[in-house]
Coordinates of C-alpha atoms and ligand atoms in Angstrom, one line a residue:
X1 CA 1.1 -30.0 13.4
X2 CA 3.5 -26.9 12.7
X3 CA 6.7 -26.8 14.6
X4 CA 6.7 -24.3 17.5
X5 CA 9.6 -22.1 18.3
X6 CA 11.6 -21.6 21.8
X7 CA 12.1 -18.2 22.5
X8 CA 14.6 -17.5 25.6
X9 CA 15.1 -13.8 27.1
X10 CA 18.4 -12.4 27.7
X11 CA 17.3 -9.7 30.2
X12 CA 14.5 -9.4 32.9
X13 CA 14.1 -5.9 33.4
X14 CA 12.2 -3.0 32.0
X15 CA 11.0 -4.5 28.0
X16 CA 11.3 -8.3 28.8
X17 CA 7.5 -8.2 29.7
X18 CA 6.5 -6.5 26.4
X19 CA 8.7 -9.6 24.9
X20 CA 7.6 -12.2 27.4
X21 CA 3.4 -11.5 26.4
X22 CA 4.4 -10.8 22.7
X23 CA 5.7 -14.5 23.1
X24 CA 3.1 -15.8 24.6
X25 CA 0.8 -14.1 22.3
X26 CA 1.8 -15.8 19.4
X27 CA 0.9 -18.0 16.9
X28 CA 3.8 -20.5 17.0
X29 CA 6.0 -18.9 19.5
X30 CA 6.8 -20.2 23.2
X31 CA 8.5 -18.9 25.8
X32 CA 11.2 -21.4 27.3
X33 CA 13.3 -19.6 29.5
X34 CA 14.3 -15.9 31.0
X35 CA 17.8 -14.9 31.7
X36 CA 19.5 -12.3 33.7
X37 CA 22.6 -11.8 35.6
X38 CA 20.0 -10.5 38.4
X39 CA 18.8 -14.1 39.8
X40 CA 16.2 -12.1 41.5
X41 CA 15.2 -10.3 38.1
X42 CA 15.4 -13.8 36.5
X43 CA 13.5 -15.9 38.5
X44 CA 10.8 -13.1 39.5
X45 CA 10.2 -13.2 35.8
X46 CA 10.6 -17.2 35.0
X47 CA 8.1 -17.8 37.9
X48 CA 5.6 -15.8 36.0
X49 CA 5.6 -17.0 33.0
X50 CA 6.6 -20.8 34.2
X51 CA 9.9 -21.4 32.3
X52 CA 13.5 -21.9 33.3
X53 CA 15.5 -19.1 34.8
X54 CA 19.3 -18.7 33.3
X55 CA 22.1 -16.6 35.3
X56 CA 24.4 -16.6 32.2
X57 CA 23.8 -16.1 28.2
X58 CA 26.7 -19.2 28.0
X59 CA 24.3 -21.7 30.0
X60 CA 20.8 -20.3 28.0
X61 CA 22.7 -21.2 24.8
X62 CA 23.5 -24.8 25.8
X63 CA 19.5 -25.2 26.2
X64 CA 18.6 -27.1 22.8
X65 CA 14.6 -25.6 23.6
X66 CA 15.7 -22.4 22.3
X67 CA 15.5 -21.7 18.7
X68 CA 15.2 -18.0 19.0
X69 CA 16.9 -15.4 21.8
X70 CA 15.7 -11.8 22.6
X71 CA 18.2 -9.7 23.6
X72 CA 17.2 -7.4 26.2
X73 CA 20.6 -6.3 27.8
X74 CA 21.4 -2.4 27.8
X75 CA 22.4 -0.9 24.9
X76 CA 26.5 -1.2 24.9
X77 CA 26.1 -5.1 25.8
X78 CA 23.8 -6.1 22.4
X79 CA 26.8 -6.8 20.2
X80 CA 28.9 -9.4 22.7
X81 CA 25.6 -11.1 23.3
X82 CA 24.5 -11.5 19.6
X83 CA 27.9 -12.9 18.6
X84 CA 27.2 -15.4 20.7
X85 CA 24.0 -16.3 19.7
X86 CA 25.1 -16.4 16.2
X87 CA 28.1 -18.8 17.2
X88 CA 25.9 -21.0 18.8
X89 CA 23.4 -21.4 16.1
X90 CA 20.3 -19.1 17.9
X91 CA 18.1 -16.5 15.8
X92 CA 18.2 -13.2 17.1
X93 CA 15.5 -10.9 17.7
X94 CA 17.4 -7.6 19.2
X95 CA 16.3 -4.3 20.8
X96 CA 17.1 -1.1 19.7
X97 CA 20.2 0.5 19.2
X98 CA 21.1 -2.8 17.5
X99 CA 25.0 -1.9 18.9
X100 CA 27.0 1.0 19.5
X101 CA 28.7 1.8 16.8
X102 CA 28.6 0.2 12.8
X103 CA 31.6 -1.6 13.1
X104 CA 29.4 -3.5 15.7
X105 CA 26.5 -3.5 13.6
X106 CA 28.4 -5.0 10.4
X107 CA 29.9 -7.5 12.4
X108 CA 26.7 -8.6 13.9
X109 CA 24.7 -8.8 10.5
X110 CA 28.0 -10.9 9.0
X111 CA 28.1 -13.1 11.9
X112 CA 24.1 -13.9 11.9
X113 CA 24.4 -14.5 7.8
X114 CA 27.1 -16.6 7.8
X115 CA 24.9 -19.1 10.1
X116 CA 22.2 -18.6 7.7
X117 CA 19.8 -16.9 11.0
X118 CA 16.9 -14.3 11.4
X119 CA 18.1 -11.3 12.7
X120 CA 15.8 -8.5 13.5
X121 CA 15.4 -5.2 15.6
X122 CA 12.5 -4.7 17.6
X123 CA 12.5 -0.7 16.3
X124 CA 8.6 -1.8 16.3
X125 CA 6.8 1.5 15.3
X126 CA 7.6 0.8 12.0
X127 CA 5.2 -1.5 11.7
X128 CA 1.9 0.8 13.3
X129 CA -0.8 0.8 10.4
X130 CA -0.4 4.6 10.5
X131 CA 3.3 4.6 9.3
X132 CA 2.6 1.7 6.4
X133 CA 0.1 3.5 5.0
X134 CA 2.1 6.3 5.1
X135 CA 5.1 3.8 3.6
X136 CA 2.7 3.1 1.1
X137 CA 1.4 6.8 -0.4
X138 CA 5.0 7.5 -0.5
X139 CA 6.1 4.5 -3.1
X140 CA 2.5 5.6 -5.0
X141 CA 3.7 9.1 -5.4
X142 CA 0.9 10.6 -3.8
X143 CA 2.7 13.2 -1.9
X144 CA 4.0 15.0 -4.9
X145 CA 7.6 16.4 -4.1
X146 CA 8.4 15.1 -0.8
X147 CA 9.2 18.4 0.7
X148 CA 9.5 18.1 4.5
X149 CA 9.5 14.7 6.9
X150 CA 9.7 15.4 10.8
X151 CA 9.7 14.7 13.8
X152 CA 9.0 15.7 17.3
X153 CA 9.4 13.4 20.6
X154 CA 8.2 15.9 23.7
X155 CA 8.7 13.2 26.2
X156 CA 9.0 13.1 30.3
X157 CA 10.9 11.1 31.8
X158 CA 12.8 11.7 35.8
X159 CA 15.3 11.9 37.7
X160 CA 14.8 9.0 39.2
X161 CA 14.4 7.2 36.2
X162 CA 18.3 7.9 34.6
X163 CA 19.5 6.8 38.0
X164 CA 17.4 3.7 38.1
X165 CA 20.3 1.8 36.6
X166 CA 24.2 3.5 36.3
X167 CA 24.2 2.4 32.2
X168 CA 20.4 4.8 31.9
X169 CA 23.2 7.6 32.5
X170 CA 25.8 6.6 30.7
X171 CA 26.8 7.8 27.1
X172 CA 29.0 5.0 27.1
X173 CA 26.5 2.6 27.8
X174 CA 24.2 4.1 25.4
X175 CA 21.7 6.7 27.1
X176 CA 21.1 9.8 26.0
X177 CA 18.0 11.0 24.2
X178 CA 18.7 10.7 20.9
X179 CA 20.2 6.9 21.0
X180 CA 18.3 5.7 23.5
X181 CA 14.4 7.1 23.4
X182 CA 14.4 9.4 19.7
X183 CA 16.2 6.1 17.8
X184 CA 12.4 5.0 16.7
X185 CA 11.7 8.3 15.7
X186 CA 14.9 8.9 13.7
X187 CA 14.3 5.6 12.6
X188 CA 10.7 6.1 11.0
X189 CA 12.5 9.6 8.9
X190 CA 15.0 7.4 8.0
X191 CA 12.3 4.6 7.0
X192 CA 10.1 6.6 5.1
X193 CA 12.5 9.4 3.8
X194 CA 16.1 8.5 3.9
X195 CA 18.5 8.0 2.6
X196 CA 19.6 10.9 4.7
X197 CA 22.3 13.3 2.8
X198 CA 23.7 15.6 6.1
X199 CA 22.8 16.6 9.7
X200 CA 23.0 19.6 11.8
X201 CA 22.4 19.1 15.3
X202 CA 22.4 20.9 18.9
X203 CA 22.2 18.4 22.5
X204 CA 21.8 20.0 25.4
X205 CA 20.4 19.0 29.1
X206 CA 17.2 21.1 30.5
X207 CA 16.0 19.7 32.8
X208 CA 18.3 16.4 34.0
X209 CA 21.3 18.2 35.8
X210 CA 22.5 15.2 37.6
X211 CA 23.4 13.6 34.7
X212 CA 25.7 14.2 31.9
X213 CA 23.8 13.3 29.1
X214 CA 21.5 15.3 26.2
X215 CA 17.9 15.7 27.3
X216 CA 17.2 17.1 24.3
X217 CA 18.1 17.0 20.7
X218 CA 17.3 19.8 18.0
X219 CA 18.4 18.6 14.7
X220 CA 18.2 19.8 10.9
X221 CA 18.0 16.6 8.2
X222 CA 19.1 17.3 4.8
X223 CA 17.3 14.0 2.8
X224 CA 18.9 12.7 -0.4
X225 CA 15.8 13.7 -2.2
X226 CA 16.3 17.0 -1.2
X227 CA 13.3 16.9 1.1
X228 CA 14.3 18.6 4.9
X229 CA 13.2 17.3 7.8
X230 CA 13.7 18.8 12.0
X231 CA 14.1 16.5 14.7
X232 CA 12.7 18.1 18.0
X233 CA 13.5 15.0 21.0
X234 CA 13.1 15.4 24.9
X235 CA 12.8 14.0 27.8
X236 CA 12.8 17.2 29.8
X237 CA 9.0 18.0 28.9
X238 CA 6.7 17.7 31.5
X239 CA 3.8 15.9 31.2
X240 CA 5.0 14.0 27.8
X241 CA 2.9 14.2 24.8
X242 CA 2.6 12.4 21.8
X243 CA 5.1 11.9 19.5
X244 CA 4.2 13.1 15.7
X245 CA 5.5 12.2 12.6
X246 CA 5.1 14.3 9.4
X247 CA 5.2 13.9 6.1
X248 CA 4.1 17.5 4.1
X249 CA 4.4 17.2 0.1
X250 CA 3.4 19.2 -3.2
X251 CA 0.3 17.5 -3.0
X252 CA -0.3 15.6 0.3
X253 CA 0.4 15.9 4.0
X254 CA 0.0 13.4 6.4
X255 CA 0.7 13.3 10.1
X256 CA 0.8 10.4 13.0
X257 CA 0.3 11.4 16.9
X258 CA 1.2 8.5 19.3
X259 CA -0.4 5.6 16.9
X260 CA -3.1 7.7 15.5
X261 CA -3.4 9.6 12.1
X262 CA -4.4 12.6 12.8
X263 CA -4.4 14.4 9.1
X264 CA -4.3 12.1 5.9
X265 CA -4.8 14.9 3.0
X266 CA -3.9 14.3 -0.6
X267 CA -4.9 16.6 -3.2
X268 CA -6.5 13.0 -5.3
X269 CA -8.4 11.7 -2.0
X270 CA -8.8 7.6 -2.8
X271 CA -11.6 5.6 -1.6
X272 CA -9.7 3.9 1.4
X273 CA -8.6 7.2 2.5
X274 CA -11.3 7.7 5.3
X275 CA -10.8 4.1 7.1
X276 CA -6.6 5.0 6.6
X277 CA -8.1 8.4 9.1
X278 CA -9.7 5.9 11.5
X279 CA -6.0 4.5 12.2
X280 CA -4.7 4.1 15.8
X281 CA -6.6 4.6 19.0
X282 CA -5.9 7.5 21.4
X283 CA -6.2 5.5 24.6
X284 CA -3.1 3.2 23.2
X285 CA 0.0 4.7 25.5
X286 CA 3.0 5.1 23.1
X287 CA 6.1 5.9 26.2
X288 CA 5.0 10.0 26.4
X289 CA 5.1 9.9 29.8
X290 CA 7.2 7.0 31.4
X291 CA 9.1 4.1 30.1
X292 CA 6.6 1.4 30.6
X293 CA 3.6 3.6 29.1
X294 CA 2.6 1.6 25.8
X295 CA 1.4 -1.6 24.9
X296 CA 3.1 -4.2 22.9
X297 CA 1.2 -5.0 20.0
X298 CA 4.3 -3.8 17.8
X299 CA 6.5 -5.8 19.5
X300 CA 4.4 -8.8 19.3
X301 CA 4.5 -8.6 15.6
X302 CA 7.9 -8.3 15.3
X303 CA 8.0 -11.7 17.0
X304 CA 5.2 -12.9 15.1
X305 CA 7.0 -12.0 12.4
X306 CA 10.3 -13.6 13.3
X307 CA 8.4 -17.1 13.3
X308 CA 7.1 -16.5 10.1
X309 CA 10.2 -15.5 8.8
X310 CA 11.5 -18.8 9.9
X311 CA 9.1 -21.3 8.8
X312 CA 8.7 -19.5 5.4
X313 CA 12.6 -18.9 5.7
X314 CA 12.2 -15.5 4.3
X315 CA 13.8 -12.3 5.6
X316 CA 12.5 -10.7 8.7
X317 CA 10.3 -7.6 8.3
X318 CA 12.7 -5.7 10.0
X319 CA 16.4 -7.2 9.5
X320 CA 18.9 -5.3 11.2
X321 CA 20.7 -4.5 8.2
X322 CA 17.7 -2.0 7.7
X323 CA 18.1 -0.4 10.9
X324 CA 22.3 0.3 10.1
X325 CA 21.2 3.8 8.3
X326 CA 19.5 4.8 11.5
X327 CA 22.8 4.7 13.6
X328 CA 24.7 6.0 11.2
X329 CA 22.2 9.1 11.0
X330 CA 22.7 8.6 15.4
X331 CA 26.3 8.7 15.3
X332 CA 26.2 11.5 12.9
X333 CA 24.0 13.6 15.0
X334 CA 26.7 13.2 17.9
X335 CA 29.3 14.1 15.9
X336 CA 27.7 16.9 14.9
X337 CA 26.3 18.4 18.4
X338 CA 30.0 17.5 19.6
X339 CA 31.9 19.5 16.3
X340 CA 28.9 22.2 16.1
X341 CA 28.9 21.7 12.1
X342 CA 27.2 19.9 9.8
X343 CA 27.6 16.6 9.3
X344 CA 27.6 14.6 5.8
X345 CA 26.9 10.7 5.2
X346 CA 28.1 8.2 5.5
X347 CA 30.3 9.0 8.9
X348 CA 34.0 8.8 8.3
X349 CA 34.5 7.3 11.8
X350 CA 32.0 6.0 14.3
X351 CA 34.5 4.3 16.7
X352 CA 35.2 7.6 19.3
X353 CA 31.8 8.7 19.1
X354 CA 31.2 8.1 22.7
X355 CA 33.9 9.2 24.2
X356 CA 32.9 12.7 22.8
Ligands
NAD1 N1 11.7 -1.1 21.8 C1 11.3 -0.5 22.9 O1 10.2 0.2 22.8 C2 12.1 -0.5 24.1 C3 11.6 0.0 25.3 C4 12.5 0.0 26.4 C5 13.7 -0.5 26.3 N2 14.2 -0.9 25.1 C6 15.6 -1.5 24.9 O2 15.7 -2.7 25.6 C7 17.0 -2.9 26.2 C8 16.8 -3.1 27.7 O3 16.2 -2.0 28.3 P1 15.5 -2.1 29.7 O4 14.9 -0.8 29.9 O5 14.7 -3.3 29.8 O6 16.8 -2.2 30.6 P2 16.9 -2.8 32.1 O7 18.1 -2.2 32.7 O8 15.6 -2.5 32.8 O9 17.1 -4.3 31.9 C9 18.2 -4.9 31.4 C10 18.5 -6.2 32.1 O10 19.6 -6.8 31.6 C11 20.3 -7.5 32.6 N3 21.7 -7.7 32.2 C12 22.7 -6.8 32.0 N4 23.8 -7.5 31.6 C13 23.5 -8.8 31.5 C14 24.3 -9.9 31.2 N5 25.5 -9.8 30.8 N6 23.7 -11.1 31.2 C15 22.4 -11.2 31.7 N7 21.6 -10.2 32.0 C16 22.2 -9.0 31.9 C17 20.2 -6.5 33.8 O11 20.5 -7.1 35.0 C18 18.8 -6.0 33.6 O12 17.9 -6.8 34.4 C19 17.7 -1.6 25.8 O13 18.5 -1.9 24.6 C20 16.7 -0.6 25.5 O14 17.1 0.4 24.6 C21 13.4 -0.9 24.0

């Protein structure tokens, strides 16, 4: 019989369901134990699912049941938990923004090598059918000249929501639109068009006064290819729609709303073309309107994934490594809105970004 694998949660609050069902969802994959500094957090959650409840990473780690550790903390708190993990011997599946800065992310990466682990980032719209298939036309050349690759995020979120927990309003922590909610975005330009060449972007707050963060990014991507690309990201826009992603070429354009593909034209139409147009279902929530709106089939095959990854000992379909370009385009993006110029990568420094 194949070996199963222990997963244990670092974090109990808003994603660890979307983990704990990915988990349990799995071929291969069981959950073993949930951990938050919260004990209420923790043991609500253990009690659901039937595992152990944990009150410290240190104390999760010494539980030989675990082969595998999620790490759900806020954003700023990834990197010191990962090291750990790595030092004692745990594969990592992490959320997104893998750390706060790439000094972080380097040392993360080095750390989880070194132990020969799986290391991946649960930016999970990467793997929607819509955005491989886009993947895919791109390597066959079917867009001509890639000549433009946005997106736009028109989100909602409250209030009440940034001042659910202090680190949802803190830059330091890692909030702000364009780290915390636009990183999958970003990530998907960066995925399918980067490398990314420069950056010109503008933050400001619309609709969020009590907090001092951006609501909303506007930003201008010069692509190494030459291809541009805008960036249009907020929280402030009430009710939330779907997010798009668009790829326009000399000969093809082809756009994603929420999950779905909306337009898939190519001047050279293929035969699979009109099932790739039946991608994605428009009843499938994808976070327009409120943090917990969307399922979590992506983030159950990034876990799926991670398993695989182990008992073929292959690389994860997601390493972290891959994700590095995004923060840097991130970090660039601040430094940018904070300088008002353009910025050009790589970043020279990415250590005082948030104290900007
Ligand atoms: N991939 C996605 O679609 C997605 C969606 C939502 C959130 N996220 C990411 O998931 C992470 C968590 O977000 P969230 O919304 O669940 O946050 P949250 O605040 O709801 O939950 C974080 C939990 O971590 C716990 N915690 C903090 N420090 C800890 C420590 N040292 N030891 C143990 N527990 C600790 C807190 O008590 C809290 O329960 C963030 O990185 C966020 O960006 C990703």
């Amino acid at each position: 019989m194949a070996k199963t694998y222990g997963f244990g949660l670092l974090g109990a609050g808003l994603v660890a369901p979307f983990h704990a069902e990915s988990v349990k969802g799995s071929d291969g994959g069981r959950l073993v134990a949930v951990c938050d500094m919260s004990r209420e957090r923790a043991d609500g959650l253990a009690a659901k699912y039937g595992v152990k409840a944990y009150y410290s990473l240190d104390e999760m780690l010494k539980d030989p049941a675990i082969d595998i550790v999620n790490v759900l903390t806020p954003n700023h708190l990834h990197y010191d938990a990962v090291m750990k993990c790595a030092a004692a011997r745990k594969h990592v599946v992490t959320e997104k923004p893998p750390a706060m800065s790439l000094r972080e992310t380097d040392e993360m990466v080095a750390a989880c090598a070194k132990a020969d682990l799986k290391f991946a980032c649960t930016v999970q719209c990467r793997v929607r059918k819509a955005i491989q298939a886009m993947k895919r036309a791109l390597a066959e050349g079917r867009f001509g000249k890639l000549l433009h690759a946005d997106t736009y995020m028109k989100w909602f979120r409250t209030a009440e929501y940034y001042h659910s927990d202090p680190w949802r309003s803190s830059r330091q922590s890692g909030a702000g639109v364009t780290v915390q909610h636009a990183f999958h975005y970003i990530d998907l330009l960066q995925y399918l068009a980067g490398p990314v060449k420069a950056v010109e972007a503008k933050m400001t707050n619309l609709a969020h006064p009590s907090v001092k963060l951006e609501d909303t990014l506007l930003a201008f991507i010069t692509y190494a290819s030459g291809a541009q690309g805008v960036v249009q990201a907020s929280t402030a826009l009430w009710p939330g729609t779907d997010i798009r992603v668009e790829l326009n070429g000399t000969d093809g354009t082809a756009i994603m709303m929420g999950e779905r593909m909306v337009t898939w034209k190519f001047r050279e139409e293929k035969p699979e073309d009109e099932q790739i147009r039946q991608y994605g279902s428009a009843s499938q929530g994808t976070a327009a309107t409120g943090p917990a709106a969307f399922g979590h089939a992506d983030h159950q095959m990034v876990i799926q994934d991670m398993i695989q990854a182990i008992r073929e000992n292959r690389e994860v379909i997601i390493p972290v490594s891959s994700v590095r370009p995004t923060l840097e385009l991130v970090l660039a993006m601040y430094q940018s809105a904070a300088r008002s110029r353009r910025v050009e990568l790589p970043v020279k420094d990415d250590s005082s970004i948030w104290e900007m």
